[in-house]
Short mmCIF file of C-alpha atoms in Angstrom, two decimals:
data_model
loop_
_atom_site.label_atom_id
_atom_site.label_comp_id
_atom_site.label_asym_id
_atom_site.label_seq_id
_atom_site.Cartn_x
_atom_site.Cartn_y
_atom_site.Cartn_z
CA MET A 212 88.41 81.44 85.06
CA ILE A 213 90.54 83.93 87.34
CA LYS A 214 87.75 86.81 86.57
CA ASN A 215 86.41 86.07 88.95
CA ILE A 216 87.55 84.29 91.43
CA LEU A 217 87.18 86.73 94.78
CA SER A 218 83.33 86.94 93.69
CA SER A 219 82.94 82.45 93.52
CA CYS A 220 85.84 80.58 95.50
CA LYS A 221 85.46 81.03 99.01
CA SER A 222 89.36 79.38 100.63
CA PHE A 223 92.40 80.60 100.08
CA TYR A 224 95.64 78.13 100.77
CA MET A 225 98.98 81.21 99.37
CA LEU A 226 102.40 79.89 99.66
CA GLY A 227 105.19 81.97 100.77
CA ILE A 228 102.11 83.23 102.99
CA GLY A 229 104.71 84.55 105.99
CA GLY A 230 106.11 87.51 103.00
CA VAL A 231 105.42 91.32 103.89
CA SER A 232 103.06 91.49 101.02
CA MET A 233 101.08 88.11 100.84
CA SER A 234 100.71 88.32 104.60
CA ALA A 235 99.44 91.28 103.98
CA LEU A 236 97.60 89.98 100.66
CA ALA A 237 95.71 86.68 103.42
CA LYS A 238 94.38 89.72 105.83
CA ILE A 239 92.68 91.28 103.16
CA LEU A 240 91.59 87.75 101.85
CA LEU A 241 90.36 87.17 105.76
CA TYR A 242 88.44 90.45 105.68
CA LEU A 243 86.40 89.68 102.50
CA GLY A 244 85.04 86.69 104.61
CA LYS A 245 87.52 83.86 102.97
CA LYS A 246 89.23 81.01 104.15
CA VAL A 247 92.84 81.45 103.94
CA ALA A 248 95.53 79.16 105.43
CA GLY A 249 99.34 79.16 103.68
CA SER A 250 102.75 78.33 104.03
CA ASP A 251 106.08 79.62 104.05
CA ILE A 252 110.34 78.39 104.41
CA THR A 253 110.36 79.97 107.96
CA CYS A 254 108.50 81.33 111.18
CA GLY A 255 108.59 85.59 110.69
CA ARG A 256 106.42 88.47 112.34
CA TYR A 257 104.16 87.78 109.59
CA ALA A 258 103.23 84.38 110.03
CA SER A 259 103.56 84.69 113.62
CA GLN A 260 101.11 87.41 113.24
CA LEU A 261 98.55 85.97 110.84
CA ARG A 262 98.59 82.66 113.70
CA ASP A 263 97.44 85.14 116.12
CA MET A 264 94.62 86.26 113.82
CA GLY A 265 93.73 82.80 113.59
CA ILE A 266 95.38 81.63 110.70
CA ASP A 267 97.08 77.99 109.64
CA VAL A 268 99.71 78.74 108.27
CA HIS A 269 103.02 75.10 108.18
CA ILE A 270 107.04 75.35 107.76
CA GLY A 271 107.89 74.58 104.83
CA HIS A 272 105.83 73.83 101.68
CA PRO A 273 104.09 69.81 103.18
CA ALA A 274 101.85 67.25 101.45
CA GLY A 275 98.64 67.27 102.19
CA GLN A 276 97.69 70.67 103.43
CA LEU A 277 95.75 72.18 100.57
CA GLU A 278 91.97 69.34 100.74
CA GLY A 279 89.14 71.79 100.60
CA PHE A 280 90.76 74.42 99.77
CA ASP A 281 89.36 76.00 96.37
CA VAL A 282 92.81 78.21 95.20
CA LEU A 283 96.78 78.06 95.06
CA VAL A 284 98.21 81.71 95.26
CA TYR A 285 101.92 81.65 94.63
CA THR A 286 104.86 84.70 94.67
CA ASP A 287 107.09 84.21 92.16
CA ALA A 288 110.03 83.22 94.55
CA VAL A 289 108.14 79.52 94.31
CA LYS A 290 109.59 77.18 92.41
CA SER A 291 106.96 75.29 89.26
CA ASP A 292 108.43 71.79 90.56
CA ASP A 293 107.05 72.88 93.72
CA THR A 294 105.78 70.06 96.19
CA GLN A 295 102.36 72.54 96.96
CA ILE A 296 102.79 73.52 92.85
CA LYS A 297 102.37 69.78 91.87
CA GLU A 298 99.76 69.11 94.56
CA ALA A 299 97.42 71.45 93.70
CA ILE A 300 97.58 70.94 89.79
CA ASP A 301 97.42 66.70 90.51
CA MET A 302 93.70 67.63 92.79
CA GLY A 303 92.58 70.43 89.85
CA ILE A 304 93.06 73.42 92.12
CA THR A 305 93.31 77.38 90.75
CA LEU A 306 96.11 78.18 91.06
CA ILE A 307 97.35 82.43 90.81
CA SER A 308 99.98 85.21 91.21
CA ARG A 309 100.85 87.27 94.06
CA GLY A 310 100.36 89.45 91.48
CA LYS A 311 97.25 88.52 89.67
CA LEU A 312 95.49 88.22 92.37
CA LEU A 313 96.50 91.73 94.35
CA SER A 314 95.33 93.34 91.07
CA GLU A 315 92.14 90.52 91.15
CA ILE A 316 91.51 93.30 95.18
CA SER A 317 92.47 96.37 93.42
CA LYS A 318 88.91 95.98 91.03
CA MET A 319 86.87 96.05 93.89
CA TYR A 320 87.37 99.35 94.22
CA LYS A 321 86.31 102.21 92.68
CA TYR A 322 89.56 104.23 92.59
CA VAL A 323 93.20 102.77 92.88
CA ILE A 324 96.59 103.98 93.50
CA ALA A 325 99.52 102.34 93.13
CA VAL A 326 103.43 103.33 93.20
CA ALA A 327 105.23 102.43 91.14
CA GLY A 328 109.70 102.25 90.60
CA CYS A 329 112.10 101.54 91.45
CA HIS A 330 112.58 102.76 95.30
CA GLY A 331 110.33 104.43 97.36
CA LYS A 332 108.04 102.29 97.30
CA THR A 333 106.95 101.45 100.29
CA THR A 334 107.64 105.40 101.69
CA CYS A 335 105.27 106.37 99.50
CA THR A 336 102.60 103.95 99.98
CA SER A 337 103.03 104.72 103.61
CA MET A 338 103.05 108.85 103.29
CA LEU A 339 99.88 108.53 100.91
CA VAL A 340 98.57 106.50 103.86
CA HIS A 341 98.82 108.82 106.06
CA ILE A 342 97.83 111.34 103.63
CA PHE A 343 94.01 109.44 103.98
CA ASP A 344 93.74 109.32 107.37
CA ALA A 345 94.31 112.28 108.31
CA ALA A 346 92.00 113.27 105.83
CA GLY A 347 89.17 110.67 107.75
CA LYS A 348 89.15 108.94 103.89
CA LYS A 349 87.49 104.96 104.15
CA PHE A 350 90.11 102.93 102.48
CA THR A 351 92.00 100.12 102.42
CA CYS A 352 96.00 99.90 101.71
CA HIS A 353 98.77 96.92 100.43
CA ILE A 354 101.82 98.42 101.61
CA GLY A 355 105.57 96.28 100.58
CA GLY A 356 106.94 97.39 104.64
CA ALA A 357 106.42 97.64 107.92
CA ASP A 358 104.61 101.15 108.46
CA ASN A 359 105.59 102.62 112.32
CA VAL A 360 101.64 103.17 112.64
CA PHE A 361 99.78 100.62 109.95
CA ASP A 362 101.95 98.05 108.99
CA ASN A 363 102.07 96.47 106.21
CA CYS A 364 97.90 97.34 106.25
CA LYS A 365 95.41 98.66 107.03
CA ILE A 366 91.79 97.23 105.64
CA ALA A 367 88.39 100.55 106.08
CA GLY A 368 86.70 99.57 103.65
CA GLY A 369 85.67 102.73 101.58
CA ASP A 370 86.34 103.23 97.49
CA TYR A 371 90.12 103.57 97.88
CA PHE A 372 92.67 101.04 97.02
CA ILE A 373 96.49 101.95 98.40
CA THR A 374 99.21 99.88 97.14
CA GLU A 375 102.51 99.29 95.92
CA ALA A 376 103.15 98.08 92.12
CA CYS A 377 106.10 95.44 91.72
CA GLU A 378 107.82 96.23 88.36
CA TYR A 379 109.38 92.81 88.87
CA ARG A 380 108.03 89.90 85.86
CA LYS A 381 105.88 93.19 85.24
CA ASN A 382 103.32 92.41 87.74
CA PHE A 383 102.12 95.87 87.57
CA LEU A 384 101.33 95.88 84.86
CA LEU A 385 98.27 93.80 86.34
CA LEU A 386 96.49 96.91 87.38
CA ARG A 387 94.59 99.77 85.98
CA PRO A 388 95.10 102.31 88.44
CA ASP A 389 92.80 105.31 88.63
CA THR A 390 96.01 107.15 89.55
CA GLY A 391 99.70 105.49 88.73
CA ILE A 392 102.89 106.94 90.49
CA VAL A 393 106.23 106.41 88.90
CA LEU A 394 108.75 107.86 91.41
CA ASN A 395 112.33 106.74 88.83
CA SER A 396 112.86 104.49 86.44
CA ASP A 397 116.14 102.99 86.83
CA ALA A 398 118.08 100.14 86.04
CA ASP A 399 116.96 96.80 87.99
CA HIS A 400 115.26 93.66 87.32
CA LEU A 401 116.73 93.86 83.95
CA GLU A 402 116.88 90.04 83.96
CA CYS A 403 112.78 90.29 84.01
CA TYR A 404 113.77 92.64 80.81
CA GLY A 405 115.81 92.97 77.63
CA GLY A 406 117.59 95.66 79.03
CA LYS A 407 116.47 99.55 79.66
CA ASN A 408 114.69 100.58 77.09
CA GLU A 409 112.19 97.55 77.89
CA LEU A 410 112.17 98.46 81.49
CA ILE A 411 111.28 102.43 80.14
CA SER A 412 108.46 101.06 78.00
CA ALA A 413 106.87 98.64 80.47
CA TYR A 414 106.72 102.39 82.86
CA LYS A 415 105.34 104.02 79.61
CA THR A 416 102.11 100.84 79.60
CA PHE A 417 101.78 101.68 83.03
CA MET A 418 100.84 105.18 82.79
CA ALA A 419 98.82 104.50 79.70
CA SER A 420 97.05 102.09 82.21
CA SER A 421 96.50 104.63 84.57
CA ARG A 422 93.89 106.97 84.09
CA ARG A 423 95.91 109.31 84.96
CA SER A 424 99.56 109.58 86.25
CA LEU A 425 102.45 111.15 88.36
CA CYS A 426 105.88 110.56 86.97
CA LEU A 427 109.43 111.87 87.74
CA TYR A 428 109.83 115.22 86.06
CA GLY A 429 112.82 114.78 84.40
CA ASP A 430 112.88 111.10 85.05
CA ALA A 431 113.27 109.60 81.25
CA CYS A 432 109.86 107.98 81.25
CA GLY A 433 109.33 111.11 79.80
CA ARG A 434 105.60 113.37 81.63
CA GLY A 435 102.86 111.81 83.06
CA THR A 436 99.32 113.78 83.11
CA PHE A 437 101.21 116.07 86.44
CA SER A 438 104.71 115.75 87.65
CA PHE A 439 106.33 116.17 90.73
CA GLY A 440 109.75 116.60 92.24
CA VAL A 441 112.09 119.45 93.36
CA GLU A 442 112.55 120.92 90.19
CA GLN A 443 110.02 124.79 90.43
CA SER A 444 109.33 123.28 86.54
CA ALA A 445 107.34 120.94 88.18
CA TYR A 446 103.64 120.69 89.03
CA TYR A 447 104.08 119.50 92.00
CA SER A 448 107.00 120.38 93.82
CA ALA A 449 108.77 121.73 96.83
CA THR A 450 110.69 124.94 96.94
CA ARG A 451 113.29 126.89 100.47
CA LEU A 452 114.53 123.22 100.79
CA LYS A 453 115.95 122.74 104.46
CA SER A 454 117.67 120.61 106.45
CA LYS A 455 118.63 119.90 110.34
CA LYS A 456 120.21 117.14 111.32
CA GLY A 457 119.26 115.46 107.70
CA LYS A 458 115.84 115.59 108.28
CA TYR A 459 113.69 118.23 106.19
CA SER A 460 111.71 120.90 105.50
CA PHE A 461 109.33 122.35 102.36
CA GLU A 462 107.07 124.27 101.03
CA LEU A 463 105.16 122.37 98.62
CA CYS A 464 103.61 124.31 95.41
CA GLU A 465 100.98 122.98 92.90
CA GLY A 466 101.83 125.61 89.96
CA CYS A 467 102.58 128.65 90.92
CA ARG A 468 100.61 128.40 94.14
CA VAL A 469 102.33 127.36 97.85
CA LEU A 470 99.81 124.76 99.24
CA CYS A 471 100.99 124.69 102.72
CA ALA A 472 104.71 124.10 104.90
CA VAL A 473 106.26 121.22 105.45
CA GLY A 474 108.58 119.43 108.08
CA LEU A 475 109.40 116.06 107.86
CA ASN A 476 109.98 113.20 110.15
CA VAL A 477 111.72 110.92 108.59
CA CYS A 478 115.48 111.89 106.90
CA GLY A 479 116.76 112.31 103.84
CA ARG A 480 116.61 114.06 100.56
CA HIS A 481 115.49 111.27 98.24
CA ASN A 482 111.99 111.17 101.08
CA VAL A 483 111.31 115.10 100.04
CA ILE A 484 110.27 113.51 96.58
CA ASN A 485 108.31 110.98 97.67
CA ALA A 486 106.74 113.38 100.04
CA VAL A 487 104.96 115.37 97.24
CA ALA A 488 104.78 112.48 94.68
CA ALA A 489 101.98 111.45 97.76
CA ALA A 490 100.77 114.68 98.41
CA GLY A 491 99.89 115.37 94.53
CA ALA A 492 98.28 111.66 94.78
CA ALA A 493 96.11 113.06 97.53
CA ARG A 494 95.13 116.74 95.42
CA MET A 495 93.96 114.02 92.93
CA TYR A 496 91.34 113.27 94.96
CA GLY A 497 90.07 116.57 96.14
CA ILE A 498 92.56 116.28 100.19
CA ARG A 499 92.89 119.66 101.36
CA ALA A 500 96.44 121.05 102.31
CA GLU A 501 95.95 121.44 105.95
CA ASP A 502 95.47 116.90 105.53
CA ILE A 503 98.33 117.00 103.56
CA LYS A 504 100.49 118.84 106.24
CA SER A 505 99.60 116.71 109.06
CA GLY A 506 99.41 113.18 107.71
CA LEU A 507 103.57 113.46 105.96
CA GLU A 508 103.99 115.24 109.74
CA SER A 509 102.07 111.83 111.51
CA PHE A 510 105.24 109.62 109.61
CA SER A 511 107.80 107.86 111.85
CA GLY A 512 109.41 105.89 108.94
CA VAL A 513 108.95 102.52 107.72
CA GLU A 514 110.81 99.07 109.17
CA ARG A 515 114.38 98.74 107.66
CA ARG A 516 113.72 102.25 105.78
CA PHE A 517 116.39 104.67 107.59
CA GLU A 518 115.67 102.27 111.02
CA ASN A 519 117.84 102.45 114.29
CA ILE A 520 117.88 99.12 114.95
CA GLY A 521 120.95 99.93 118.91
CA MET A 522 123.67 100.28 119.65
CA TYR A 523 127.20 98.63 119.88
CA ASN A 524 129.08 100.06 121.93
CA GLY A 525 127.93 102.99 121.63
CA ALA A 526 128.45 103.52 118.12
CA GLU A 527 124.38 103.97 116.30
CA LEU A 528 123.38 101.29 114.09
CA ILE A 529 120.66 102.21 111.35
CA ALA A 530 119.11 99.51 108.64
CA ASP A 531 118.47 100.74 105.22
CA TYR A 532 116.74 98.04 102.57
CA ALA A 533 119.16 100.26 100.34
CA HIS A 534 120.32 97.05 98.05
CA HIS A 535 119.87 99.31 94.08
CA PRO A 536 123.33 102.18 94.15
CA ALA A 537 120.79 104.69 94.07
CA GLU A 538 119.29 104.05 97.31
CA ILE A 539 122.73 103.11 99.33
CA ALA A 540 124.25 106.47 97.45
CA ALA A 541 121.12 108.43 98.85
CA THR A 542 121.62 106.09 102.21
CA LEU A 543 125.03 107.26 102.27
CA LYS A 544 124.47 110.27 101.41
CA THR A 545 121.65 110.54 104.16
CA ALA A 546 124.59 109.27 107.19
CA GLY A 547 126.72 111.38 106.06
CA SER A 548 124.93 114.10 107.05
CA ILE A 549 125.10 113.38 109.84
CA CYS A 550 127.46 110.74 111.23
CA THR A 551 129.74 113.26 113.57
CA GLY A 552 132.92 109.61 113.68
CA ARG A 553 133.67 107.34 111.19
CA LEU A 554 131.14 105.65 109.10
CA PHE A 555 130.74 101.63 108.76
CA VAL A 556 128.63 99.96 106.46
CA ILE A 557 127.96 96.45 105.74
CA PHE A 558 126.32 95.33 102.68
CA GLN A 559 124.59 92.73 101.28
CA PRO A 560 123.89 92.00 97.98
CA HIS A 561 120.82 91.11 96.80
CA THR A 562 120.89 88.02 93.81
CA TYR A 563 123.23 87.60 92.07
CA SER A 564 121.86 88.65 88.39
CA ARG A 565 121.60 92.94 89.48
CA THR A 566 124.96 92.92 91.31
CA LYS A 567 125.80 90.90 87.82
CA ASN A 568 123.76 93.55 86.01
CA LEU A 569 124.44 96.40 88.41
CA PHE A 570 127.82 95.38 89.25
CA ASP A 571 130.23 98.61 87.21
CA ASP A 572 127.83 100.87 89.57
CA PHE A 573 127.85 99.05 92.92
CA LEU A 574 131.93 99.37 92.41
CA ARG A 575 131.40 103.04 91.84
CA VAL A 576 128.57 104.05 94.91
CA LEU A 577 130.80 101.44 97.79
CA SER A 578 134.58 102.62 96.83
CA SER A 579 134.08 105.39 98.70
CA VAL A 580 133.38 103.75 101.40
CA GLU A 581 136.47 103.42 104.59
CA GLU A 582 135.64 100.81 106.14
CA LEU A 583 133.11 99.13 104.13
CA LEU A 584 132.19 94.83 104.93
CA ILE A 585 131.19 93.19 102.52
CA TYR A 586 128.52 90.06 103.78
CA LYS A 587 127.57 86.86 101.52
CA THR A 588 124.53 87.12 98.70
CA PHE A 589 121.15 86.83 99.40
CA ALA A 590 120.65 84.51 97.17
CA ALA A 591 116.55 84.76 97.30
CA ARG A 592 115.36 82.66 94.41
CA GLU A 593 118.50 82.43 91.97
CA TYR A 594 120.77 80.15 91.51
CA PHE A 595 125.20 80.64 92.87
CA ASP A 596 126.53 82.78 90.27
CA ALA A 597 130.32 83.50 90.53
CA GLU A 598 130.54 86.66 88.77
CA GLY A 599 128.11 88.16 90.02
CA SER A 600 128.65 86.95 93.91
CA ALA A 601 129.57 89.69 96.96
CA LEU A 602 132.74 87.48 97.20
CA ALA A 603 133.29 89.15 93.68
CA LEU A 604 132.20 92.35 94.10
CA CYS A 605 134.69 92.49 97.44
CA ARG A 606 137.45 91.47 94.60
CA GLN A 607 136.94 94.72 93.71
CA ILE A 608 136.99 97.24 96.01
CA LYS A 609 140.34 97.79 97.60
CA ASN A 610 139.00 98.72 101.86
CA ALA A 611 135.73 95.86 101.80
CA ARG A 612 136.21 93.19 103.78
CA TYR A 613 134.14 89.97 102.86
CA ALA A 614 131.75 88.54 105.17
CA GLU A 615 130.64 84.94 106.27
CA CYS A 616 128.52 84.14 108.90
CA GLU A 617 128.71 86.22 112.83
CA ARG A 618 132.13 86.22 113.80
CA ASP A 619 133.32 88.23 110.80
CA ILE A 620 130.82 90.92 111.39
CA TYR A 621 132.45 90.88 115.96
CA HIS A 622 135.53 91.57 114.26
CA PHE A 623 134.37 94.37 111.87
CA LEU A 624 133.05 96.44 115.21
CA LYS A 625 135.39 95.44 117.21
CA ASP A 626 136.38 98.86 117.11
CA VAL A 627 134.31 100.99 116.24
CA GLY A 628 132.70 103.57 119.68
CA ALA A 629 130.57 106.30 120.32
CA GLY A 630 129.83 109.43 117.72
CA ASP A 631 129.89 106.04 115.26
CA MET A 632 127.83 105.15 112.62
CA VAL A 633 127.46 101.68 111.44
CA LEU A 634 125.26 101.67 108.20
CA VAL A 635 123.36 97.97 107.47
CA LEU A 636 122.25 97.29 104.42
CA GLY A 637 120.81 95.38 102.02
CA ALA A 638 117.30 93.49 101.42
CA GLY A 639 117.90 89.91 102.66
CA ASP A 640 118.03 88.56 105.92
CA ILE A 641 121.25 91.07 106.86
CA TYR A 642 118.56 92.67 108.85
CA ASP A 643 117.55 89.69 111.30
CA ILE A 644 121.03 89.11 111.46
CA VAL A 645 122.47 92.34 112.17
CA LYS A 646 119.46 92.29 114.76
CA THR A 647 119.80 88.83 116.87
CA PHE A 648 123.94 90.02 117.60
CA ILE A 649 123.64 93.34 118.89
CA SER A 650 120.90 91.63 120.71
CA GLN A 651 123.43 89.27 121.77
CA ASN A 652 127.02 91.52 122.00
CA SER A 653 125.38 94.73 122.57
CA THR A 654 128.19 95.28 124.62
CA GLY A 655 131.31 94.33 121.74
CA ILE A 656 132.25 90.81 123.85
CA PRO A 657 130.98 88.45 121.95
CA ARG A 658 129.73 85.49 123.38
CA THR A 659 131.82 82.38 124.33
CA SER A 660 130.57 80.46 121.47
CA GLN A 661 132.54 82.15 119.11
CA GLU A 662 135.87 82.15 120.46
#
């Protein structure tokens, strides 16, 4: 039934349409001439954006909205007993997951470049988009975040489809890329796998399903068709690394040959690896070194990836999506290299299962932070689990304080000053909570209602 869904079906209703990934798919469906509507729990940025494009977006999951639709698309966060899921089943409407729809869309393109890995996917995908744009290639991209220029989607037709490949519930195995990239295979989503070995096996399967693959040099997945990294032994490598205020410059090498010098406009040594991976993939399609250089240097970042979100009492606030111990460690290292004062960290754990499965790793990474506030867990698709809660994590870290509300954020930040930096870490709603908080309390004086 799913085999020819894009050619046989004309109308798609999307559950969770306001999410960054689903809204990108909605834009592509609209470009393909499909009727699109959907629903989400709240009317956020992307839901509003889709409404402006003429797409009906309903808040909540109300019954009675599916008449006239051929397909119901759902995210993995939607429960099987959801009102609209049950209604679609009763009406005989075809159900398809977000991952399967992405796979079907990708089949429309001659060349599919899919970026996988526990972390770095959005940044590397965005870097690729900038490179292909600089090279004048015709492409369509699906980004799992908001690039500062292209947002979460750019549609220019063409032969190329550039996308993130998410490992959650093995969704990336639904893709059959022409070029598959594995940025890393660190442990995550272990609730979906039997353990680390099964996760590694899934990444290997992803590489094997790609016509050719690029894998991080020295990663547990082994070697792909080509390797990349900062080590000179990698086929695509970065040498002569230099850092200025957290931003790196380097020489990009292919084999033993220097292709070009690159100066990144985003902070963090980890972004050198993302850049080399993107460059390696671009070379698979004959993109010139000068276009790679231009594309990488035009990339100015992605929302929630070491993003400056404002000032508070003279301190700079930086938001980062980091929610895995390895990501947090990389972000702390970057912040430490440029912060001239004290470093304050607000961290919101994302899902109970991740905190529980990686508890010791979180302790190891966060215990070195002297000023740490742990905000209540963003549960996402999960139910409460005391062993994997933010409070359980906080109790094991000497310097940590626990937060339940905005007032706790104020008390944590009341002593910050000029030269200090505040990191806001996590993949949940902490980003919007802190942005709203600083817009209302930018002077450091709490609102009267908080007294």
